[in-house]
Every structure is written in C-alpha cells, then in structure tokens.
mmCIF file of C-alpha atoms in Angstrom:
data_model
loop_
_atom_site.group_PDB
_atom_site.id
_atom_site.type_symbol
_atom_site.label_atom_id
_atom_site.label_comp_id
_atom_site.label_asym_id
_atom_site.label_seq_id
_atom_site.Cartn_x
_atom_site.Cartn_y
_atom_site.Cartn_z
ATOM 1 C CA MET A 1 81.065 105.066 84.331
ATOM 2 C CA GLY A 2 80.431 103.491 81.369
ATOM 3 C CA SER A 3 81.310 99.710 80.461
ATOM 4 C CA ALA A 4 83.323 99.079 83.197
ATOM 5 C CA ASP A 5 82.940 95.649 85.415
ATOM 6 C CA VAL A 6 85.163 96.609 88.514
ATOM 7 C CA VAL A 7 86.695 100.075 89.704
ATOM 8 C CA VAL A 8 89.942 100.179 91.718
ATOM 9 C CA ASN A 9 90.809 102.912 93.311
ATOM 10 C CA LEU A 10 94.289 102.996 95.137
ATOM 11 C CA ALA A 11 94.991 107.084 95.598
ATOM 12 C CA GLY A 12 96.020 108.972 98.405
ATOM 13 C CA SER A 13 99.399 110.531 99.406
ATOM 14 C CA PRO A 14 102.091 109.575 100.814
ATOM 15 C CA THR A 15 102.232 107.814 104.630
ATOM 16 C CA MET A 16 105.501 108.662 104.837
ATOM 17 C CA GLY A 17 106.557 112.565 105.411
ATOM 18 C CA ASN A 18 106.655 114.476 108.505
ATOM 19 C CA PRO A 19 103.638 113.524 111.031
ATOM 20 C CA HIS A 20 104.359 116.959 113.286
ATOM 21 C CA SER A 21 103.319 119.037 109.796
ATOM 22 C CA GLU A 22 99.130 119.347 110.129
ATOM 23 C CA LYS A 23 99.371 120.005 106.319
ATOM 24 C CA TRP A 24 100.338 116.695 105.457
ATOM 25 C CA ALA A 25 97.898 114.922 107.991
ATOM 26 C CA THR A 26 95.320 117.190 106.564
ATOM 27 C CA GLU A 27 96.049 115.822 102.584
ATOM 28 C CA LEU A 28 96.656 112.487 104.077
ATOM 29 C CA ARG A 29 92.900 112.126 104.726
ATOM 30 C CA ARG A 30 91.314 114.571 102.032
ATOM 31 C CA SER A 31 93.682 112.899 99.359
ATOM 32 C CA ARG A 32 92.105 109.342 100.707
ATOM 33 C CA ILE A 33 88.029 110.346 101.181
ATOM 34 C CA ALA A 34 87.674 112.653 99.031
ATOM 35 C CA THR A 35 88.468 110.831 95.943
ATOM 36 C CA THR A 36 86.646 107.266 97.256
ATOM 37 C CA ASP A 37 83.927 109.787 98.484
ATOM 38 C CA LEU A 38 83.524 110.933 93.898
ATOM 39 C CA LEU A 39 84.022 107.224 93.099
ATOM 40 C CA ALA A 40 81.667 106.208 95.402
ATOM 41 C CA ARG A 41 78.566 108.263 94.272
ATOM 42 C CA THR A 42 79.416 108.264 90.214
ATOM 43 C CA ILE A 43 79.258 103.809 90.530
ATOM 44 C CA ALA A 44 76.121 104.857 92.815
ATOM 45 C CA ALA A 45 74.259 106.732 89.866
ATOM 46 C CA ALA A 46 75.260 104.535 87.207
ATOM 47 C CA PRO A 47 73.016 101.968 85.735
ATOM 48 C CA THR A 48 74.888 99.105 86.058
ATOM 49 C CA PRO A 49 76.511 99.897 89.008
ATOM 50 C CA PRO A 50 80.192 98.107 89.115
ATOM 51 C CA ALA A 51 82.299 96.380 91.818
ATOM 52 C CA PHE A 52 84.521 98.582 93.763
ATOM 53 C CA LEU A 53 87.684 97.749 95.151
ATOM 54 C CA ALA A 54 88.575 100.702 97.149
ATOM 55 C CA GLY A 55 92.024 100.971 99.073
ATOM 56 C CA ASN A 56 92.283 101.358 102.860
ATOM 57 C CA GLY A 57 94.766 100.643 105.450
ATOM 58 C CA ILE A 58 95.166 97.589 107.673
ATOM 59 C CA SER A 59 95.988 100.544 110.484
ATOM 60 C CA PHE A 60 91.730 99.937 110.353
ATOM 61 C CA TYR A 61 91.893 98.032 113.395
ATOM 62 C CA GLY A 62 93.675 100.618 115.840
ATOM 63 C CA ASP A 63 96.393 99.084 118.575
ATOM 64 C CA HIS A 64 94.985 95.875 120.048
ATOM 65 C CA ARG A 65 97.506 94.378 122.563
ATOM 66 C CA ASP A 66 95.832 95.586 125.400
ATOM 67 C CA ALA A 67 93.153 93.115 124.568
ATOM 68 C CA GLY A 68 95.267 89.739 124.431
ATOM 69 C CA ASP A 69 96.767 90.784 120.979
ATOM 70 C CA PRO A 70 93.768 88.573 119.743
ATOM 71 C CA VAL A 71 93.663 87.551 115.970
ATOM 72 C CA LEU A 72 92.117 89.789 114.249
ATOM 73 C CA THR A 73 90.074 88.306 111.605
ATOM 74 C CA GLU A 74 88.070 91.155 109.078
ATOM 75 C CA ASP A 75 85.177 91.093 111.671
ATOM 76 C CA ALA A 76 87.065 92.676 114.300
ATOM 77 C CA ASP A 77 86.504 95.943 115.973
ATOM 78 C CA SER A 78 88.364 99.181 115.602
ATOM 79 C CA ARG A 79 89.715 100.834 118.322
ATOM 80 C CA GLY A 80 91.172 103.861 119.326
ATOM 81 C CA ASP A 81 91.883 107.136 117.741
ATOM 82 C CA ALA A 82 95.537 106.561 116.072
ATOM 83 C CA LEU A 83 95.642 109.290 112.874
ATOM 84 C CA LEU A 84 95.832 106.555 110.275
ATOM 85 C CA THR A 85 93.121 104.774 112.568
ATOM 86 C CA ASP A 86 90.702 107.925 111.952
ATOM 87 C CA VAL A 87 91.683 108.290 108.376
ATOM 88 C CA THR A 88 90.835 104.252 107.639
ATOM 89 C CA ARG A 89 87.368 104.928 109.451
ATOM 90 C CA GLU A 90 86.421 107.456 107.077
ATOM 91 C CA TRP A 91 87.903 106.139 104.677
ATOM 92 C CA GLN A 92 85.408 103.554 104.514
ATOM 93 C CA ALA A 93 83.190 105.168 104.787
ATOM 94 C CA ALA A 94 83.306 107.162 102.390
ATOM 95 C CA THR A 95 82.371 103.948 99.845
ATOM 96 C CA GLU A 96 78.844 103.872 101.056
ATOM 97 C CA PRO A 97 77.019 105.101 98.090
ATOM 98 C CA ALA A 98 78.400 102.686 96.428
ATOM 99 C CA ALA A 99 77.123 100.102 98.889
ATOM 100 C CA GLU A 100 73.334 101.603 99.082
ATOM 101 C CA ALA A 101 73.114 101.517 94.977
ATOM 102 C CA GLY A 102 74.226 97.761 94.802
ATOM 103 C CA SER A 103 78.074 97.690 93.746
ATOM 104 C CA ARG A 104 80.037 95.003 95.134
ATOM 105 C CA VAL A 105 82.410 96.505 97.545
ATOM 106 C CA CYS A 106 85.588 95.645 98.519
ATOM 107 C CA ILE A 107 87.641 97.371 101.181
ATOM 108 C CA LEU A 108 91.060 96.919 101.178
ATOM 109 C CA ARG A 109 92.760 96.896 104.221
ATOM 110 C CA THR A 110 96.334 96.339 103.241
ATOM 111 C CA ALA A 111 99.460 96.120 105.444
ATOM 112 C CA PRO A 112 103.163 97.419 104.066
ATOM 113 C CA VAL A 113 103.798 96.393 100.917
ATOM 114 C CA ILE A 114 107.309 94.610 101.352
ATOM 115 C CA ASP A 115 109.185 95.013 98.314
ATOM 116 C CA ARG A 116 113.010 96.287 97.742
ATOM 117 C CA SER A 117 111.717 98.906 95.732
ATOM 118 C CA SER A 118 109.373 100.924 97.938
ATOM 119 C CA ALA A 119 109.151 102.024 101.288
ATOM 120 C CA PRO A 120 108.995 100.716 104.072
ATOM 121 C CA LEU A 121 111.881 98.375 103.164
ATOM 122 C CA ASN A 122 113.947 100.355 100.938
ATOM 123 C CA LEU A 123 114.493 102.812 103.353
ATOM 124 C CA MET A 124 115.604 99.829 106.328
ATOM 125 C CA LEU A 125 117.888 98.479 104.119
ATOM 126 C CA PRO A 126 120.788 100.871 103.660
ATOM 127 C CA LEU A 127 120.328 100.695 108.018
ATOM 128 C CA PHE A 128 120.939 97.370 107.744
ATOM 129 C CA ARG A 129 123.276 97.118 105.881
ATOM 130 C CA LEU A 130 125.213 99.063 108.177
ATOM 131 C CA GLY A 131 124.637 96.890 111.072
ATOM 132 C CA GLY A 132 121.912 99.240 112.533
ATOM 133 C CA ALA A 133 119.287 97.113 112.919
ATOM 134 C CA ALA A 134 116.791 97.865 115.780
ATOM 135 C CA ARG A 135 113.698 96.292 116.969
ATOM 136 C CA LEU A 136 111.190 99.177 117.588
ATOM 137 C CA GLY A 137 110.323 99.513 121.793
ATOM 138 C CA ASP A 138 110.096 95.825 123.308
ATOM 139 C CA GLY A 139 109.322 94.216 119.571
ATOM 140 C CA HIS A 140 106.377 91.851 121.046
ATOM 141 C CA GLN A 141 104.156 94.135 118.939
ATOM 142 C CA HIS A 142 102.576 92.188 115.684
ATOM 143 C CA PHE A 143 103.735 94.044 112.546
ATOM 144 C CA PRO A 144 101.694 92.996 109.273
ATOM 145 C CA ILE A 145 103.169 92.844 106.297
ATOM 146 C CA ILE A 146 102.503 91.280 102.414
ATOM 147 C CA SER A 147 104.546 90.627 99.816
ATOM 148 C CA LEU A 148 104.358 92.541 96.111
ATOM 149 C CA ARG A 149 103.520 89.226 94.648
ATOM 150 C CA ASP A 150 101.021 88.378 96.961
ATOM 151 C CA TRP A 151 99.234 91.744 96.743
ATOM 152 C CA VAL A 152 98.972 92.002 93.263
ATOM 153 C CA GLY A 153 97.798 88.555 93.616
ATOM 154 C CA GLY A 154 95.103 89.343 96.108
ATOM 155 C CA VAL A 155 93.521 92.433 94.686
ATOM 156 C CA VAL A 156 93.451 90.551 91.168
ATOM 157 C CA HIS A 157 91.269 87.428 93.005
ATOM 158 C CA ALA A 158 89.173 90.237 94.816
ATOM 159 C CA ALA A 159 88.412 91.566 91.091
ATOM 160 C CA GLU A 160 87.954 87.851 89.497
ATOM 161 C CA HIS A 161 84.993 86.538 92.461
ATOM 162 C CA GLU A 162 81.966 87.950 92.313
ATOM 163 C CA THR A 163 81.159 86.748 95.612
ATOM 164 C CA LEU A 164 83.710 88.540 97.652
ATOM 165 C CA SER A 165 82.645 91.647 99.355
ATOM 166 C CA GLY A 166 83.316 93.902 102.398
ATOM 167 C CA PRO A 167 86.911 93.890 103.870
ATOM 168 C CA VAL A 168 89.370 92.214 103.260
ATOM 169 C CA ASN A 169 92.645 91.949 104.895
ATOM 170 C CA LEU A 170 95.739 92.525 102.793
ATOM 171 C CA CYS A 171 98.857 90.717 104.714
ATOM 172 C CA CYS A 172 100.758 87.379 104.679
ATOM 173 C CA PRO A 173 98.748 84.762 106.714
ATOM 174 C CA ASP A 174 101.566 84.539 109.626
ATOM 175 C CA VAL A 175 101.880 88.516 111.010
ATOM 176 C CA PRO A 176 104.787 88.308 112.508
ATOM 177 C CA THR A 177 105.933 90.220 116.094
ATOM 178 C CA ASN A 178 108.577 93.916 114.589
ATOM 179 C CA ALA A 179 111.527 91.254 117.014
ATOM 180 C CA GLU A 180 110.765 88.434 114.556
ATOM 181 C CA PHE A 181 110.971 90.901 111.177
ATOM 182 C CA THR A 182 114.056 92.770 112.501
ATOM 183 C CA ARG A 183 115.489 89.732 112.631
ATOM 184 C CA THR A 184 114.715 88.155 109.651
ATOM 185 C CA LEU A 185 116.009 90.799 107.604
ATOM 186 C CA ALA A 186 118.775 91.536 108.958
ATOM 187 C CA GLU A 187 119.963 87.675 108.776
ATOM 188 C CA LEU A 188 119.192 87.961 105.404
ATOM 189 C CA VAL A 189 121.777 90.365 104.941
ATOM 190 C CA HIS A 190 124.163 88.326 107.670
ATOM 191 C CA ARG A 191 124.263 91.606 109.708
ATOM 192 C CA PRO A 192 123.438 91.370 113.899
ATOM 193 C CA ALA A 193 120.239 92.313 114.672
ATOM 194 C CA PHE A 194 120.581 93.342 119.133
ATOM 195 C CA LEU A 195 119.925 97.325 119.573
ATOM 196 C CA ARG A 196 116.743 98.567 120.459
ATOM 197 C CA VAL A 197 115.142 101.645 120.051
ATOM 198 C CA PRO A 198 112.779 102.519 123.250
ATOM 199 C CA SER A 199 109.109 103.132 122.688
ATOM 200 C CA ALA A 200 109.719 107.368 124.451
ATOM 201 C CA ILE A 201 112.122 107.928 121.472
ATOM 202 C CA ILE A 202 110.057 107.061 118.943
ATOM 203 C CA LYS A 203 107.034 108.344 120.906
ATOM 204 C CA LEU A 204 108.627 111.547 120.570
ATOM 205 C CA GLY A 205 110.337 111.469 116.898
ATOM 206 C CA ALA A 206 107.305 109.642 115.291
ATOM 207 C CA GLY A 207 104.395 111.715 116.842
ATOM 208 C CA ARG A 208 101.117 110.809 115.906
ATOM 209 C CA MET A 209 102.574 107.805 113.855
ATOM 210 C CA ALA A 210 104.251 106.216 116.485
ATOM 211 C CA PRO A 211 100.889 104.380 116.752
ATOM 212 C CA GLU A 212 101.840 102.598 113.561
ATOM 213 C CA VAL A 213 104.934 100.701 114.947
ATOM 214 C CA LEU A 214 104.292 100.399 118.375
ATOM 215 C CA GLY A 215 100.637 98.945 117.900
ATOM 216 C CA SER A 216 100.216 95.376 117.939
ATOM 217 C CA LEU A 217 97.850 94.051 114.802
ATOM 218 C CA ARG A 218 97.249 90.575 114.627
ATOM 219 C CA THR A 219 95.394 90.324 111.651
ATOM 220 C CA VAL A 220 95.115 87.837 109.557
ATOM 221 C CA PRO A 221 93.311 87.181 105.495
ATOM 222 C CA ALA A 222 90.557 85.581 106.171
ATOM 223 C CA ALA A 223 88.188 87.004 103.660
ATOM 224 C CA LEU A 224 90.781 86.169 100.543
ATOM 225 C CA GLN A 225 91.588 82.554 102.205
ATOM 226 C CA ASP A 226 87.723 81.665 102.414
ATOM 227 C CA ALA A 227 87.611 82.899 98.695
ATOM 228 C CA GLY A 228 90.115 80.226 98.136
ATOM 229 C CA TYR A 229 93.398 82.897 97.576
ATOM 230 C CA ALA A 230 96.575 80.792 97.783
ATOM 231 C CA PHE A 231 99.028 82.804 99.100
ATOM 232 C CA HIS A 232 103.218 82.495 97.530
ATOM 233 C CA ASP A 233 104.450 83.957 100.709
ATOM 234 C CA HIS A 234 103.179 82.546 104.426
ATOM 235 C CA ASP A 235 106.036 83.962 106.681
ATOM 236 C CA VAL A 236 108.128 86.970 107.232
ATOM 237 C CA ARG A 237 111.078 84.916 105.889
ATOM 238 C CA ASP A 238 108.753 83.870 102.755
ATOM 239 C CA VAL A 239 107.982 88.230 102.216
ATOM 240 C CA LEU A 240 111.254 88.889 102.907
ATOM 241 C CA THR A 241 112.886 86.874 100.713
ATOM 242 C CA ALA A 242 110.585 87.461 97.691
ATOM 243 C CA ALA A 243 111.291 91.212 98.705
ATOM 244 C CA LEU A 244 114.829 90.660 99.055
ATOM 245 C CA ALA A 245 115.143 88.792 95.772
ATOM 246 C CA PRO A 246 117.260 90.052 92.623
ATOM 247 C CA THR A 247 114.584 91.172 89.704
ATOM 248 C CA ALA A 248 114.761 89.868 86.509
#
C-alpha cells in the first residue's frame, strides 16, 4: 500500500441496465464486492493501514414507508431484500478486514448524484422538456439526492477529518418526495407536471429495480453535519438549480 494516507474506492458496474438480466445483476454485485474485499485485505496487510473511503449506496436502508417513513440517520436499520439493499449490505461487510486492522473506514452511502451530464438527470431532462414529467406511483415516497459539488465536498471532508468513521449518508439535508422532485424539475424547465405512472406499470417494467423508485428513504446526512460539513445545496430546488446551471 506504500505511503498512502487515504484510499477511495468507487468501483462498480453501472446501476443503469436491464433489471431483468441475471448477467447484469451478477456483475452489479461482483464488481462492487470483489473490488472492496481486495482493497480491504490489502489495506489490512499494510504496516500502517490508511483510511478507507468505501463506496456504497443509500439503498442500504431499504423501504421504510411501512415503518411510518421515519427520518433515517446512519444508525437506522436496513430493511427488506431488494437487490440494491442486499448488495449494499454485502458491499459494506467487505470492508471489515480493513476496519479490524485499525483502518479508519467510512462507508459512503451515496444518494443519486444530480448533475446534467450524467444519469439519472441526463435521462430525465429530454422527457421533462417535452412535457412528460410524471410522478412515480403516488409520489409520496422520499427520494434522496445530492448535488455533485456536495458529493465531492462531502467525500473530501470525510477524507480530511480523522474523527469521522463508519457510515456516512451522502444526501441533501432536506430530502424531497418524488412528487416534489418532479414538480420542481418541471417548473425549472418551464413545463407542466400533471402525469402519473402507476405503481403496477413500474413494477412490471423496472423489475428488481422497482423498489429503488417506489421505496421511501427519508435519509439525513447526520454524520457529515456532525463533523462540520456545510452543505451548499440543502433541498431539491438547490440541488436542481445547481445541476442545471450553465457550465463555465
């Protein structure tokens, strides 16, 4: 491991893909867990184990709507057996050799990063601009998001703050519902938002990824805020405005 102070692992195949494909699902799991396991064991074998910032996903918590949609800090439980929830549990477990060897491990539970140049926003924008904005299901489910600049800022903050370890929620402080996200994005591109996609159609089309759009995760970035990170973008309007701003 040489003289590294911090190792950051964000490896993993794209989550966008054919949710009905076993090959896609297998690679989704393997690409994350195998890489993390290899790095964790390598870090553990170092004379002085560096800090390990390990990529992960906000899907760890699973759908909490049936539990009353509580606020989810990093101490919240993980529920259900949705594909990405299962993957994130195994992904986190793969970091254990590093932690056991004394490495400062941060589990980066990342919400969708909202930026016009990448998914999911670059896939949504053409449809929204054509007037096809639609809430998913009843739209009441909370949809964690984060701006690109706060994701970068949050990870840098985690790398530099030696007292921060364990799970770290990377999401904006005021998590919107799907309906709020849909309405705000439609407003910002000057289009209506009165359509709705029924849950049954989403479950049929999205398959094992349906819980990612219908499940509710009312997460908060408690660990980052407690460690002193000051967010640039606090709510859905902030995040989308930053994402849609013209590039320099």
